[in-house]
mmCIF file of C-alpha atoms in Angstrom:
data_model
loop_
_atom_site.group_PDB
_atom_site.id
_atom_site.type_symbol
_atom_site.label_atom_id
_atom_site.label_comp_id
_atom_site.label_asym_id
_atom_site.label_seq_id
_atom_site.Cartn_x
_atom_site.Cartn_y
_atom_site.Cartn_z
ATOM 1 C CA UNK Q 1230 -46.116 16.985 55.670
ATOM 2 C CA UNK Q 1231 -48.341 18.982 53.322
ATOM 3 C CA UNK Q 1232 -45.299 20.422 51.516
ATOM 4 C CA UNK Q 1233 -43.937 16.930 50.906
ATOM 5 C CA UNK Q 1234 -47.271 15.701 49.564
ATOM 6 C CA UNK Q 1235 -47.505 18.709 47.252
ATOM 7 C CA UNK Q 1236 -43.975 18.032 46.015
ATOM 8 C CA UNK Q 1237 -44.818 14.381 45.322
ATOM 9 C CA UNK Q 1238 -48.009 15.324 43.486
ATOM 10 C CA UNK Q 1239 -46.245 17.924 41.341
ATOM 11 C CA UNK Q 1240 -43.452 15.447 40.587
ATOM 12 C CA UNK Q 1241 -45.964 12.830 39.461
ATOM 13 C CA UNK Q 1242 -47.814 15.403 37.332
ATOM 14 C CA UNK Q 1243 -44.548 16.458 35.727
ATOM 15 C CA UNK Q 1244 -43.656 12.849 34.981
ATOM 16 C CA UNK Q 1245 -47.065 12.075 33.505
ATOM 17 C CA UNK Q 1246 -47.323 15.243 31.433
ATOM 18 C CA UNK Q 1247 -43.773 15.589 30.177
ATOM 19 C CA UNK Q 1248 -41.894 12.316 30.437
ATOM 20 C CA UNK Q 1249 -44.617 10.045 29.077
ATOM 21 C CA UNK Q 1250 -45.369 12.469 26.261
ATOM 22 C CA UNK Q 1251 -41.658 12.649 25.431
ATOM 23 C CA UNK Q 1252 -41.355 8.862 25.588
ATOM 24 C CA UNK Q 1253 -44.306 8.352 23.260
ATOM 25 C CA UNK Q 1254 -42.853 10.801 20.735
ATOM 26 C CA UNK Q 1255 -39.515 9.018 20.875
ATOM 27 C CA UNK Q 1256 -41.202 5.668 20.250
ATOM 28 C CA UNK Q 1257 -43.154 7.171 17.355
ATOM 29 C CA UNK Q 1258 -39.940 8.502 15.822
ATOM 30 C CA UNK Q 1259 -38.350 5.047 16.143
ATOM 31 C CA UNK Q 1260 -41.356 3.487 14.424
ATOM 32 C CA UNK Q 1261 -41.262 6.178 11.741
ATOM 33 C CA UNK Q 1262 -37.638 5.267 11.068
ATOM 34 C CA UNK Q 1263 -38.609 1.603 10.868
ATOM 35 C CA UNK Q 1264 -41.359 2.464 8.369
ATOM 36 C CA UNK Q 1265 -38.978 4.592 6.282
ATOM 37 C CA UNK Q 1266 -36.454 1.757 6.153
ATOM 38 C CA UNK Q 1267 -39.123 -0.672 5.004
ATOM 39 C CA UNK Q 1268 -40.202 1.744 2.277
ATOM 40 C CA UNK Q 1269 -36.624 2.428 1.219
ATOM 41 C CA UNK Q 1270 -35.733 -1.238 1.030
ATOM 42 C CA UNK Q 1271 -38.812 -2.418 -0.905
ATOM 43 C CA UNK Q 1272 -39.766 0.355 -3.330
ATOM 44 C CA UNK Q 1273 -36.417 0.810 -5.157
ATOM 45 C CA UNK Q 1274 -35.898 -2.956 -5.202
ATOM 46 C CA UNK Q 1275 -38.847 -3.431 -7.561
ATOM 47 C CA UNK Q 1276 -36.788 -2.412 -10.585
ATOM 48 C CA UNK Q 1277 -33.498 -3.761 -9.300
ATOM 49 C CA UNK Q 1278 -31.306 -0.967 -10.621
ATOM 50 C CA UNK Q 1279 -31.928 1.514 -7.805
ATOM 51 C CA UNK Q 1280 -30.391 -0.607 -5.031
ATOM 52 C CA UNK Q 1281 -26.964 0.999 -5.088
ATOM 53 C CA UNK Q 1282 -28.352 4.525 -5.291
ATOM 54 C CA UNK Q 1283 -30.784 3.892 -2.416
ATOM 55 C CA UNK Q 1284 -27.961 2.437 -0.302
ATOM 56 C CA UNK Q 1285 -25.756 5.464 -1.037
ATOM 57 C CA UNK Q 1286 -28.553 7.856 -0.041
ATOM 58 C CA UNK Q 1287 -29.225 5.956 3.189
ATOM 59 C CA UNK Q 1288 -25.539 5.817 4.168
ATOM 60 C CA UNK Q 1289 -25.026 9.499 3.359
ATOM 61 C CA UNK Q 1290 -28.076 10.469 5.389
ATOM 62 C CA UNK Q 1291 -26.949 8.347 8.342
ATOM 63 C CA UNK Q 1292 -23.465 9.858 8.319
ATOM 64 C CA UNK Q 1293 -24.714 13.444 8.098
ATOM 65 C CA UNK Q 1294 -27.143 12.967 10.985
ATOM 66 C CA UNK Q 1295 -24.458 11.242 13.073
ATOM 67 C CA UNK Q 1296 -21.987 14.051 12.411
ATOM 68 C CA UNK Q 1297 -24.515 16.690 13.449
ATOM 69 C CA UNK Q 1298 -25.598 14.856 16.594
ATOM 70 C CA UNK Q 1299 -22.250 13.649 17.890
ATOM 71 C CA UNK Q 1300 -20.091 16.652 17.024
ATOM 72 C CA UNK Q 1301 -18.990 18.272 20.284
ATOM 73 C CA UNK Q 1302 -18.869 21.904 19.111
ATOM 74 C CA UNK Q 1303 -22.387 21.859 17.737
ATOM 75 C CA UNK Q 1304 -23.671 19.745 20.616
ATOM 76 C CA UNK Q 1305 -22.391 22.169 23.238
ATOM 77 C CA UNK Q 1306 -23.842 25.135 21.350
ATOM 78 C CA UNK Q 1307 -27.277 23.547 20.976
ATOM 79 C CA UNK Q 1308 -27.522 22.446 24.609
ATOM 80 C CA UNK Q 1309 -28.810 25.890 25.458
ATOM 81 C CA UNK Q 1310 -31.593 25.700 22.838
ATOM 82 C CA UNK Q 1311 -34.176 23.190 24.047
ATOM 83 C CA UNK Q 1312 -36.227 22.831 20.858
ATOM 84 C CA UNK Q 1313 -33.157 22.094 18.729
ATOM 85 C CA UNK Q 1314 -31.943 19.568 21.270
ATOM 86 C CA UNK Q 1315 -35.302 17.752 21.211
ATOM 87 C CA UNK Q 1316 -35.424 17.778 17.397
ATOM 88 C CA UNK Q 1317 -31.905 16.351 17.252
ATOM 89 C CA UNK Q 1318 -33.003 13.552 19.590
ATOM 90 C CA UNK Q 1319 -35.952 12.767 17.330
ATOM 91 C CA UNK Q 1320 -33.720 12.785 14.241
ATOM 92 C CA UNK Q 1321 -31.363 10.411 16.015
ATOM 93 C CA UNK Q 1322 -34.282 8.126 16.915
ATOM 94 C CA UNK Q 1323 -35.433 8.108 13.289
ATOM 95 C CA UNK Q 1324 -31.874 7.225 12.271
ATOM 96 C CA UNK Q 1325 -31.782 4.377 14.789
ATOM 97 C CA UNK Q 1326 -35.176 3.164 13.530
ATOM 98 C CA UNK Q 1327 -33.901 3.132 9.952
ATOM 99 C CA UNK Q 1328 -30.825 1.122 10.942
ATOM 100 C CA UNK Q 1329 -32.915 -1.307 12.955
ATOM 101 C CA UNK Q 1330 -35.400 -1.732 10.111
ATOM 102 C CA UNK Q 1331 -32.651 -2.448 7.588
ATOM 103 C CA UNK Q 1332 -31.105 -4.918 10.023
ATOM 104 C CA UNK Q 1333 -34.439 -6.758 10.388
ATOM 105 C CA UNK Q 1334 -34.964 -6.749 6.604
ATOM 106 C CA UNK Q 1335 -31.520 -8.264 6.127
ATOM 107 C CA UNK Q 1336 -32.447 -11.078 8.503
ATOM 108 C CA UNK Q 1337 -35.715 -11.631 6.648
ATOM 109 C CA UNK Q 1338 -33.883 -11.875 3.331
ATOM 110 C CA UNK Q 1339 -31.193 -14.115 4.781
ATOM 111 C CA UNK Q 1340 -33.556 -16.766 6.094
#
């Protein structure tokens, strides 16, 4: 009985210390992506002539990050390196935040 209780306590400690910390960092990276998309969609739009260049930079960045994350050769190589795997997850979350932010901005402009 004592072994089971110790296992439950260590499992809860692991969840609290690692999983919640990891979840909060993932949410922060999503919000950082949302903030970056808001900055990228409002600052170059002040002059009006930087819209196409900003869109090209955003699309290029999104495609490069997607290629790095979803490529199978690189993904299988980096699975052994934990820090690189975590950083790739955060980069992917920032990318998702940027796409979500641009999507929300498009709805704001459309209404």
